[in-house]
């Protein structure tokens, strides 16, 4: 008999959950109190996990269409209307479709056991909208102010800043790859390795989260690791120290050099 794939197992599990619900009513679960309007549930989490593990495109499309697409659409809809983004010049439905497509593109980044999918995708969607909204505002302001050139503009400083940003971006890409390969020689505790791996993942997607403050990033890391702030801070301090030391060496040599004690 052919072994069931991840999506088949999900539907089998879902049928059992629905039967249990009919016979025994809703289970008590940790987290926020459920409401009649909940659209992104623990079942959505399981559907996403099955989607990411499933090798069959047909089955992936089926579970996405039936159990992921609607929660993604409602999530984007609620975030958009809650924060009232005002610098989009295209219809709302086009914006929603664009953000849902972005979430679908990033769905493989969600890791089982590293927090609730709702929290993860809420942050991804909100940050994407913030970045696009800010970019649209900048374009609008540029069109408005093209004749108002600041006489005090420091072009040399702007060039220096741009070069520094490019150097930092290149180093960060190299550093993330190096740290990922050497992480097990820096951290020995499994809990610390999980935190470090999550932080490296945030570095990889930093272009999508750079508008978030320190508190929001801590919340995201806690959601994905299930660990307390003090556990995260300990690892973060080590990685920050290593980053600064290696970047100083990189600026002198142009290469990633292991100077970690």
mmCIF file of C-alpha atoms in Angstrom:
data_model
loop_
_atom_site.group_PDB
_atom_site.id
_atom_site.type_symbol
_atom_site.label_atom_id
_atom_site.label_comp_id
_atom_site.label_asym_id
_atom_site.label_seq_id
_atom_site.Cartn_x
_atom_site.Cartn_y
_atom_site.Cartn_z
ATOM 1 C CA UNK A 1 0.000 0.000 0.000
ATOM 2 C CA UNK A 2 1.348 3.406 -0.980
ATOM 3 C CA UNK A 3 2.326 5.587 1.959
ATOM 4 C CA UNK A 4 0.243 8.715 2.469
ATOM 5 C CA UNK A 5 1.919 12.016 1.620
ATOM 6 C CA UNK A 6 1.918 15.102 3.906
ATOM 7 C CA UNK A 7 -1.250 16.595 2.411
ATOM 8 C CA UNK A 8 -3.093 13.259 2.524
ATOM 9 C CA UNK A 9 -2.112 12.917 6.186
ATOM 10 C CA UNK A 10 -3.351 16.456 6.821
ATOM 11 C CA UNK A 11 -6.785 15.664 5.395
ATOM 12 C CA UNK A 12 -6.896 12.458 7.406
ATOM 13 C CA UNK A 13 -6.008 14.398 10.562
ATOM 14 C CA UNK A 14 -8.517 17.134 9.685
ATOM 15 C CA UNK A 15 -11.339 14.607 9.303
ATOM 16 C CA UNK A 16 -10.524 13.198 12.741
ATOM 17 C CA UNK A 17 -10.453 16.705 14.253
ATOM 18 C CA UNK A 18 -13.816 17.605 12.728
ATOM 19 C CA UNK A 19 -15.359 14.354 13.941
ATOM 20 C CA UNK A 20 -14.010 14.936 17.451
ATOM 21 C CA UNK A 21 -15.408 18.486 17.361
ATOM 22 C CA UNK A 22 -18.865 17.209 16.398
ATOM 23 C CA UNK A 23 -18.866 14.609 19.144
ATOM 24 C CA UNK A 24 -17.112 16.428 21.986
ATOM 25 C CA UNK A 25 -17.178 20.124 21.126
ATOM 26 C CA UNK A 26 -14.170 22.467 20.904
ATOM 27 C CA UNK A 27 -10.973 21.615 22.768
ATOM 28 C CA UNK A 28 -9.368 23.999 25.207
ATOM 29 C CA UNK A 29 -6.197 25.359 23.625
ATOM 30 C CA UNK A 30 -3.466 27.698 24.762
ATOM 31 C CA UNK A 31 -3.404 31.213 23.394
ATOM 32 C CA UNK A 32 -6.066 33.799 22.737
ATOM 33 C CA UNK A 33 -9.720 32.882 23.307
ATOM 34 C CA UNK A 34 -11.302 31.661 20.063
ATOM 35 C CA UNK A 35 -14.123 33.654 18.476
ATOM 36 C CA UNK A 36 -16.712 32.916 15.835
ATOM 37 C CA UNK A 37 -14.805 35.135 13.407
ATOM 38 C CA UNK A 38 -11.468 33.327 13.688
ATOM 39 C CA UNK A 39 -10.208 32.565 10.202
ATOM 40 C CA UNK A 40 -6.556 31.653 10.874
ATOM 41 C CA UNK A 41 -6.625 28.674 13.243
ATOM 42 C CA UNK A 42 -4.398 25.809 14.335
ATOM 43 C CA UNK A 43 -5.812 23.955 11.316
ATOM 44 C CA UNK A 44 -4.349 26.633 9.060
ATOM 45 C CA UNK A 45 -0.961 26.061 10.702
ATOM 46 C CA UNK A 46 -1.184 22.347 9.931
ATOM 47 C CA UNK A 47 -2.259 23.048 6.351
ATOM 48 C CA UNK A 48 0.784 25.284 5.833
ATOM 49 C CA UNK A 49 3.108 22.668 7.321
ATOM 50 C CA UNK A 50 1.626 20.003 5.023
ATOM 51 C CA UNK A 51 1.914 22.349 2.043
ATOM 52 C CA UNK A 52 5.614 22.934 2.692
ATOM 53 C CA UNK A 53 6.355 19.223 3.033
ATOM 54 C CA UNK A 54 4.263 18.018 0.084
ATOM 55 C CA UNK A 55 6.220 17.129 -3.107
ATOM 56 C CA UNK A 56 3.096 16.915 -5.317
ATOM 57 C CA UNK A 57 2.197 20.250 -6.918
ATOM 58 C CA UNK A 58 -1.396 19.121 -7.462
ATOM 59 C CA UNK A 59 -1.849 18.317 -3.770
ATOM 60 C CA UNK A 60 -0.085 21.510 -2.728
ATOM 61 C CA UNK A 61 -2.468 23.513 -4.899
ATOM 62 C CA UNK A 62 -5.457 21.686 -3.430
ATOM 63 C CA UNK A 63 -4.580 22.318 0.212
ATOM 64 C CA UNK A 64 -3.618 25.921 -0.552
ATOM 65 C CA UNK A 65 -6.871 26.583 -2.366
ATOM 66 C CA UNK A 66 -9.045 24.956 0.303
ATOM 67 C CA UNK A 67 -7.301 25.871 3.563
ATOM 68 C CA UNK A 68 -4.663 28.600 3.096
ATOM 69 C CA UNK A 69 -5.830 31.056 0.457
ATOM 70 C CA UNK A 70 -8.813 32.375 2.426
ATOM 71 C CA UNK A 71 -6.873 32.871 5.708
ATOM 72 C CA UNK A 72 -4.124 34.705 3.793
ATOM 73 C CA UNK A 73 -6.695 36.977 2.122
ATOM 74 C CA UNK A 74 -8.467 37.752 5.399
ATOM 75 C CA UNK A 75 -5.164 38.387 7.179
ATOM 76 C CA UNK A 76 -4.078 40.921 4.538
ATOM 77 C CA UNK A 77 -7.525 42.509 4.497
ATOM 78 C CA UNK A 78 -7.551 43.028 8.266
ATOM 79 C CA UNK A 79 -4.005 44.412 8.396
ATOM 80 C CA UNK A 80 -4.635 46.786 5.500
ATOM 81 C CA UNK A 81 -7.801 48.230 7.029
ATOM 82 C CA UNK A 82 -6.414 48.319 10.568
ATOM 83 C CA UNK A 83 -3.348 50.392 9.702
ATOM 84 C CA UNK A 84 -5.024 52.411 6.924
ATOM 85 C CA UNK A 85 -2.172 52.581 4.453
ATOM 86 C CA UNK A 86 -2.865 55.697 2.394
ATOM 87 C CA UNK A 87 -0.182 55.980 -0.279
ATOM 88 C CA UNK A 88 -1.319 53.330 -2.758
ATOM 89 C CA UNK A 89 -2.640 54.543 -6.098
ATOM 90 C CA UNK A 90 -3.995 51.177 -7.282
ATOM 91 C CA UNK A 91 -7.287 49.463 -6.358
ATOM 92 C CA UNK A 92 -7.433 47.734 -2.973
ATOM 93 C CA UNK A 93 -8.111 44.318 -4.535
ATOM 94 C CA UNK A 94 -4.873 44.619 -6.538
ATOM 95 C CA UNK A 95 -2.947 45.468 -3.375
ATOM 96 C CA UNK A 96 -4.446 42.500 -1.514
ATOM 97 C CA UNK A 97 -3.634 40.128 -4.385
ATOM 98 C CA UNK A 98 -0.044 41.406 -4.446
ATOM 99 C CA UNK A 99 0.473 40.871 -0.707
ATOM 100 C CA UNK A 100 -1.150 37.414 -0.780
ATOM 101 C CA UNK A 101 1.193 36.509 -3.635
ATOM 102 C CA UNK A 102 4.125 37.718 -1.512
ATOM 103 C CA UNK A 103 2.992 35.593 1.447
ATOM 104 C CA UNK A 104 2.701 32.607 -0.872
ATOM 105 C CA UNK A 105 6.236 33.238 -2.098
ATOM 106 C CA UNK A 106 7.487 33.291 1.510
ATOM 107 C CA UNK A 107 5.391 30.387 2.779
ATOM 108 C CA UNK A 108 8.381 28.028 2.676
ATOM 109 C CA UNK A 109 10.192 30.254 5.203
ATOM 110 C CA UNK A 110 7.738 29.292 7.923
ATOM 111 C CA UNK A 111 9.275 26.592 10.134
ATOM 112 C CA UNK A 112 7.242 24.047 12.030
ATOM 113 C CA UNK A 113 7.624 24.386 15.786
ATOM 114 C CA UNK A 114 8.909 27.968 15.662
ATOM 115 C CA UNK A 115 5.810 29.880 16.694
ATOM 116 C CA UNK A 116 2.328 30.376 15.311
ATOM 117 C CA UNK A 117 1.936 30.819 11.559
ATOM 118 C CA UNK A 118 -0.522 33.660 12.171
ATOM 119 C CA UNK A 119 2.069 35.746 14.023
ATOM 120 C CA UNK A 120 4.767 35.061 11.448
ATOM 121 C CA UNK A 121 2.677 35.887 8.374
ATOM 122 C CA UNK A 122 1.062 38.900 10.064
ATOM 123 C CA UNK A 123 4.485 40.449 10.516
ATOM 124 C CA UNK A 124 5.554 39.579 6.970
ATOM 125 C CA UNK A 125 2.365 41.068 5.487
ATOM 126 C CA UNK A 126 2.423 44.193 7.637
ATOM 127 C CA UNK A 127 6.057 44.881 6.925
ATOM 128 C CA UNK A 128 5.565 44.398 3.182
ATOM 129 C CA UNK A 129 2.727 46.924 3.219
ATOM 130 C CA UNK A 130 4.785 49.382 5.280
ATOM 131 C CA UNK A 131 7.715 49.171 2.867
ATOM 132 C CA UNK A 132 5.513 49.576 -0.202
ATOM 133 C CA UNK A 133 3.542 52.402 1.401
ATOM 134 C CA UNK A 134 6.743 54.256 2.327
ATOM 135 C CA UNK A 135 8.154 53.746 -1.172
ATOM 136 C CA UNK A 136 4.976 55.127 -2.718
ATOM 137 C CA UNK A 137 5.121 58.128 -0.414
ATOM 138 C CA UNK A 138 8.741 58.769 -1.383
ATOM 139 C CA UNK A 139 7.827 58.636 -5.086
ATOM 140 C CA UNK A 140 4.933 61.020 -4.547
ATOM 141 C CA UNK A 141 7.140 63.430 -2.619
ATOM 142 C CA UNK A 142 9.824 63.244 -5.317
ATOM 143 C CA UNK A 143 7.297 64.136 -8.018
ATOM 144 C CA UNK A 144 6.066 67.027 -5.883
ATOM 145 C CA UNK A 145 9.453 68.422 -4.892
ATOM 146 C CA UNK A 146 11.524 68.009 -8.056
ATOM 147 C CA UNK A 147 11.922 71.799 -8.374
ATOM 148 C CA UNK A 148 12.785 72.297 -4.697
ATOM 149 C CA UNK A 149 16.488 71.379 -4.544
ATOM 150 C CA UNK A 150 18.110 71.721 -1.143
ATOM 151 C CA UNK A 151 21.082 74.085 -1.479
ATOM 152 C CA UNK A 152 22.671 72.581 1.603
ATOM 153 C CA UNK A 153 22.698 69.036 0.248
ATOM 154 C CA UNK A 154 25.981 67.279 1.073
ATOM 155 C CA UNK A 155 26.642 65.072 -1.978
ATOM 156 C CA UNK A 156 29.968 63.774 -0.643
ATOM 157 C CA UNK A 157 28.321 62.613 2.562
ATOM 158 C CA UNK A 158 25.542 60.919 0.609
ATOM 159 C CA UNK A 159 28.084 59.022 -1.507
ATOM 160 C CA UNK A 160 29.987 57.941 1.607
ATOM 161 C CA UNK A 161 26.783 56.726 3.253
ATOM 162 C CA UNK A 162 25.792 54.780 0.136
ATOM 163 C CA UNK A 163 29.196 53.097 -0.054
ATOM 164 C CA UNK A 164 29.009 52.208 3.635
ATOM 165 C CA UNK A 165 25.534 50.698 3.190
ATOM 166 C CA UNK A 166 26.685 48.629 0.211
ATOM 167 C CA UNK A 167 29.732 47.401 2.136
ATOM 168 C CA UNK A 168 27.559 46.504 5.125
ATOM 169 C CA UNK A 169 25.084 44.646 2.920
ATOM 170 C CA UNK A 170 27.815 42.625 1.212
ATOM 171 C CA UNK A 171 29.457 41.784 4.521
ATOM 172 C CA UNK A 172 26.172 40.771 6.113
ATOM 173 C CA UNK A 173 25.421 38.319 3.292
ATOM 174 C CA UNK A 174 28.854 36.742 3.678
ATOM 175 C CA UNK A 175 28.658 36.767 7.474
ATOM 176 C CA UNK A 176 25.278 34.993 7.531
ATOM 177 C CA UNK A 177 26.642 32.197 5.308
ATOM 178 C CA UNK A 178 29.811 31.896 7.406
ATOM 179 C CA UNK A 179 27.919 31.923 10.707
ATOM 180 C CA UNK A 180 25.456 29.321 9.485
ATOM 181 C CA UNK A 181 28.307 26.941 8.618
ATOM 182 C CA UNK A 182 30.159 27.531 11.904
ATOM 183 C CA UNK A 183 27.223 27.895 14.296
ATOM 184 C CA UNK A 184 27.740 24.521 15.973
ATOM 185 C CA UNK A 185 31.287 25.489 16.944
ATOM 186 C CA UNK A 186 30.074 28.747 18.524
ATOM 187 C CA UNK A 187 27.036 27.437 20.381
ATOM 188 C CA UNK A 188 26.796 24.000 21.973
ATOM 189 C CA UNK A 189 23.399 24.222 23.649
ATOM 190 C CA UNK A 190 20.537 23.080 21.377
ATOM 191 C CA UNK A 191 18.341 25.926 22.617
ATOM 192 C CA UNK A 192 21.005 28.509 21.739
ATOM 193 C CA UNK A 193 21.438 26.992 18.276
ATOM 194 C CA UNK A 194 17.688 27.290 17.630
ATOM 195 C CA UNK A 195 17.788 30.980 18.600
ATOM 196 C CA UNK A 196 20.890 31.646 16.475
ATOM 197 C CA UNK A 197 19.339 29.893 13.485
ATOM 198 C CA UNK A 198 16.195 32.035 13.829
ATOM 199 C CA UNK A 199 18.239 35.240 14.052
ATOM 200 C CA UNK A 200 20.192 34.256 10.935
ATOM 201 C CA UNK A 201 16.903 33.705 9.125
ATOM 202 C CA UNK A 202 15.848 37.242 10.071
ATOM 203 C CA UNK A 203 19.125 38.506 8.627
ATOM 204 C CA UNK A 204 18.313 36.695 5.380
ATOM 205 C CA UNK A 205 14.921 38.389 5.096
ATOM 206 C CA UNK A 206 16.079 41.703 6.611
ATOM 207 C CA UNK A 207 14.994 43.719 3.575
ATOM 208 C CA UNK A 208 11.436 42.822 4.486
ATOM 209 C CA UNK A 209 11.680 43.582 8.211
ATOM 210 C CA UNK A 210 14.032 46.550 8.445
ATOM 211 C CA UNK A 211 11.163 48.880 9.362
ATOM 212 C CA UNK A 212 10.377 46.928 12.518
ATOM 213 C CA UNK A 213 11.637 48.025 15.915
ATOM 214 C CA UNK A 214 13.632 45.975 18.392
ATOM 215 C CA UNK A 215 10.561 44.988 20.420
ATOM 216 C CA UNK A 216 8.757 43.630 17.344
ATOM 217 C CA UNK A 217 11.798 41.563 16.365
ATOM 218 C CA UNK A 218 12.015 40.077 19.863
ATOM 219 C CA UNK A 219 8.350 39.121 19.616
ATOM 220 C CA UNK A 220 8.941 37.463 16.246
ATOM 221 C CA UNK A 221 11.929 35.496 17.593
ATOM 222 C CA UNK A 222 9.940 34.421 20.669
ATOM 223 C CA UNK A 223 7.056 33.277 18.471
ATOM 224 C CA UNK A 224 9.341 31.196 16.280
ATOM 225 C CA UNK A 225 11.431 29.684 19.072
ATOM 226 C CA UNK A 226 9.033 29.525 22.007
ATOM 227 C CA UNK A 227 11.828 30.762 24.285
ATOM 228 C CA UNK A 228 12.013 33.548 26.827
ATOM 229 C CA UNK A 229 13.552 36.966 26.183
ATOM 230 C CA UNK A 230 16.597 36.278 28.398
ATOM 231 C CA UNK A 231 17.476 33.177 26.345
ATOM 232 C CA UNK A 232 17.274 35.225 23.158
ATOM 233 C CA UNK A 233 19.257 38.158 24.568
ATOM 234 C CA UNK A 234 22.170 35.916 25.591
ATOM 235 C CA UNK A 235 22.572 34.523 22.070
ATOM 236 C CA UNK A 236 21.917 37.898 20.447
ATOM 237 C CA UNK A 237 24.691 39.529 22.483
ATOM 238 C CA UNK A 238 27.183 36.864 21.357
ATOM 239 C CA UNK A 239 26.196 37.251 17.723
ATOM 240 C CA UNK A 240 26.312 41.053 17.956
ATOM 241 C CA UNK A 241 29.833 40.895 19.398
ATOM 242 C CA UNK A 242 30.966 38.504 16.656
ATOM 243 C CA UNK A 243 29.340 40.620 13.957
ATOM 244 C CA UNK A 244 31.096 43.822 15.076
ATOM 245 C CA UNK A 245 34.508 42.162 15.410
ATOM 246 C CA UNK A 246 34.310 40.454 12.041
ATOM 247 C CA UNK A 247 32.974 43.560 10.288
ATOM 248 C CA UNK A 248 35.914 45.613 11.589
ATOM 249 C CA UNK A 249 38.275 43.019 10.104
ATOM 250 C CA UNK A 250 36.288 42.904 6.862
ATOM 251 C CA UNK A 251 36.601 46.672 6.362
ATOM 252 C CA UNK A 252 40.377 46.364 6.532
ATOM 253 C CA UNK A 253 40.833 43.232 4.431
ATOM 254 C CA UNK A 254 37.712 42.907 2.283
ATOM 255 C CA UNK A 255 37.389 39.262 3.353
ATOM 256 C CA UNK A 256 35.514 37.317 6.008
ATOM 257 C CA UNK A 257 38.119 36.400 8.607
ATOM 258 C CA UNK A 258 37.471 34.211 11.648
ATOM 259 C CA UNK A 259 38.670 36.315 14.581
ATOM 260 C CA UNK A 260 36.191 34.871 17.084
ATOM 261 C CA UNK A 261 37.867 33.660 20.268
#
